Amino acid sequence: MKKKYDVDALYVEVFSKISAAVTHEIKNTLSIINENAGLLNDLAMMAGEGGGVPSGQVDSATATIAKQVTRSNTIMLNLNRFSHSGDTPVSQANLQEILQLMVALTSRQAASKSVTVSIHCPDDITITTCLLPLEALLFFVLDKLYDIASGGSTLCIEATVTGAEVQINLTDKEWPNSRFDEYNPGEKEQILAQVLRGACKKVPDAVRITFGTEKEVK
């Protein structure tokens, strides 16, 4: 049976969806900054007319602007990190940081369904693998799991490395009344798993991703 998708098309799809989410978030931060800049301008006019200016309002507006600038910088940093994932065919990276990055880049989808994500992964493991297909695979799995999530649930991501094998389990242990059993990895996930020379499959109570690596513990 001929495949519907090729790997490059999947990379483009993931990057397009992530870019759309990121630009939406940046637009939100700019709107908040603009609103508070307008408030500061109003307060400045009040001061110039000899009116009293509540210092609390000034402090609140400047703090909000600073917070949104920090938020924007973080969003752009995450996008930049993802954009460089394909710079080299095989790269070394911290496993926990990869998971955190993909959770951050899909946070808007999670928030839309009121899903909380819990990551359980040792912080001292560096893996050697193809980052772009791994991150794209995580994106598709997370995106689909968010879509079937029940509101207010928690998705648990548990990652371990045994010998030369990485195992990532996305579980519904804290996912009451979910439609978790409705999800089975599709062709997109299977293609990306093959690039990693690994597997993505449904096991009891979890979606499991496995692939090989050279393990390094700092």
XYZ file of C-alpha atoms in Angstrom:
218
model
C 0.000 0.000 0.000
C 1.396 3.372 -1.002
C 2.068 5.826 1.804
C -0.039 8.973 1.881
C 2.757 11.033 3.413
C 6.492 11.472 3.059
C 8.799 12.546 5.844
C 9.551 16.018 4.483
C 5.825 16.778 4.149
C 5.339 15.773 7.791
C 8.143 18.105 8.905
C 6.521 20.965 6.998
C 3.130 20.183 8.552
C 4.539 20.190 12.085
C 6.514 23.374 11.536
C 3.461 25.084 10.022
C 1.229 24.149 12.945
C 3.810 25.148 15.529
C 4.462 28.449 13.740
C 0.733 29.193 13.655
C 0.420 28.543 17.396
C 3.533 30.570 18.229
C 2.513 33.590 16.146
C -0.921 33.508 17.777
C 0.712 33.577 21.218
C 3.056 36.385 20.203
C 0.067 38.354 18.922
C -1.577 37.913 22.314
C 1.483 39.190 24.168
C 1.751 42.215 21.871
C -1.920 43.029 22.449
C -1.391 42.992 26.217
C 1.758 45.110 25.902
C -0.070 47.587 23.672
C -2.986 47.819 26.101
C -0.699 48.546 29.037
C 1.399 50.998 27.028
C -1.836 52.880 26.338
C -2.608 52.887 30.053
C 0.830 54.331 30.824
C 0.249 57.017 28.218
C -3.062 57.929 29.858
C -1.374 58.106 33.250
C 1.379 60.307 31.839
C -1.239 62.706 30.448
C -2.923 62.815 33.850
C 0.389 63.692 35.484
C 1.030 66.406 32.907
C -2.356 67.961 33.613
C -1.548 68.110 37.300
C -3.756 65.184 38.211
C -2.800 62.523 40.674
C -1.330 59.307 39.304
C -1.832 56.194 41.428
C 1.597 54.611 41.741
C 0.004 51.178 41.986
C -1.404 51.480 38.474
C 1.990 52.448 37.082
C 3.691 49.549 38.847
C 1.032 47.111 37.647
C 1.279 48.242 34.018
C 5.076 48.119 33.902
C 5.121 44.710 35.610
C 2.623 43.370 33.074
C 4.687 44.670 30.163
C 7.860 43.112 31.593
C 6.053 39.799 32.098
C 4.778 39.734 28.526
C 8.217 40.598 27.131
C 9.667 37.658 29.068
C 6.857 35.432 27.818
C 7.479 36.493 24.218
C 11.211 35.847 24.535
C 10.541 32.362 25.902
C 8.116 31.548 23.080
C 10.593 32.713 20.454
C 13.457 30.834 22.128
C 11.437 27.609 21.987
C 10.609 28.147 18.321
C 14.264 28.890 17.575
C 15.380 25.684 19.315
C 12.880 23.648 17.331
C 13.907 25.363 14.072
C 17.515 24.222 14.569
C 16.581 20.604 15.297
C 17.306 19.619 11.720
C 20.695 21.333 11.471
C 22.497 17.991 11.730
C 21.141 14.517 10.904
C 22.080 13.121 14.330
C 22.512 15.221 17.445
C 23.006 14.920 21.170
C 20.346 16.425 23.405
C 19.004 16.232 26.925
C 15.963 13.947 26.933
C 14.073 15.919 29.557
C 14.649 19.165 27.648
C 13.283 17.626 24.431
C 10.088 16.623 26.213
C 9.780 20.029 27.888
C 10.269 21.780 24.538
C 7.521 19.842 22.786
C 5.138 20.301 25.718
C 5.848 24.037 25.615
C 5.308 24.215 21.839
C 1.966 22.427 22.175
C 0.848 24.274 25.310
C -1.831 26.226 23.433
C -3.506 22.994 22.294
C -3.315 21.626 25.839
C -4.735 24.818 27.328
C -7.665 24.768 24.907
C -8.724 21.424 26.427
C -7.666 22.313 30.014
C -5.090 19.518 29.979
C -2.138 19.564 32.380
C 1.012 17.726 31.340
C 3.272 16.029 33.880
C 6.804 15.034 32.775
C 8.706 12.331 34.637
C 12.213 11.957 33.234
C 15.707 11.956 34.798
C 17.373 15.312 34.187
C 20.850 13.865 33.624
C 20.326 11.802 30.465
C 21.730 12.847 27.103
C 20.600 10.883 24.067
C 22.001 10.711 20.558
C 19.305 10.557 17.892
C 17.625 12.346 14.977
C 15.947 15.233 16.777
C 13.571 16.470 14.090
C 11.676 13.187 13.534
C 11.532 12.593 17.283
C 10.092 16.037 17.967
C 7.671 15.743 15.042
C 6.527 12.348 16.346
C 5.976 13.770 19.836
C 4.016 16.651 18.319
C 1.590 14.384 16.464
C 1.064 12.113 19.477
C 0.525 15.024 21.880
C -1.772 16.828 19.455
C -4.011 13.779 19.072
C -4.064 12.990 22.791
C -5.036 16.578 23.621
C -7.834 16.319 21.077
C -9.455 13.348 22.844
C -8.748 14.561 26.368
C -11.441 15.233 28.896
C -11.359 18.726 30.398
C -9.194 19.180 33.466
C -7.266 15.947 32.977
C -3.552 15.269 33.348
C -1.390 13.595 30.727
C 1.671 11.859 32.183
C 4.855 11.534 30.105
C 7.284 9.015 31.584
C 10.680 8.531 29.927
C 13.455 6.076 30.701
C 16.619 4.835 29.043
C 17.659 1.212 29.440
C 20.933 0.293 27.788
C 20.667 1.733 24.293
C 16.873 2.010 24.200
C 14.758 5.040 25.006
C 11.174 4.405 26.089
C 8.603 7.189 26.348
C 5.191 6.314 27.753
C 2.279 8.725 27.514
C -0.248 7.447 29.994
C -3.785 8.071 31.117
C -3.226 7.142 34.760
C -4.643 10.484 35.825
C -7.063 10.814 32.930
C -10.585 10.065 34.231
C -13.447 9.603 31.777
C -11.136 9.969 28.780
C -11.422 8.542 25.277
C -7.807 7.400 25.496
C -8.596 3.953 24.107
C -9.858 5.566 20.908
C -6.343 6.603 19.924
C -4.015 4.381 17.939
C -0.863 5.719 16.256
C -1.609 6.521 12.634
C 0.485 6.512 9.474
C 2.187 9.808 10.290
C 3.431 8.514 13.619
C 4.529 5.197 12.084
C 6.536 6.910 9.339
C 8.395 9.090 11.831
C 9.013 6.144 14.156
C 10.561 4.258 11.234
C 12.934 7.165 10.605
C 14.074 6.744 14.212
C 14.334 2.968 13.645
C 11.942 2.653 16.519
C 8.248 2.128 17.143
C 5.134 3.998 18.220
C 2.334 1.782 19.434
C -0.599 1.515 21.782
C -0.068 -0.682 24.827
C -2.464 -1.135 27.765
C -3.092 2.308 29.304
C -0.325 4.053 27.326
C 1.054 5.173 23.986
C 4.656 3.979 23.837
C 7.502 5.401 21.753
C 10.773 3.458 21.604
C 13.988 4.068 19.701
C 17.708 3.438 20.014
C 20.353 5.799 21.342
C 23.805 6.100 22.782
C 23.222 6.854 26.448
C 25.375 9.323 28.318
C 24.885 10.193 31.958
C 26.508 13.435 33.079
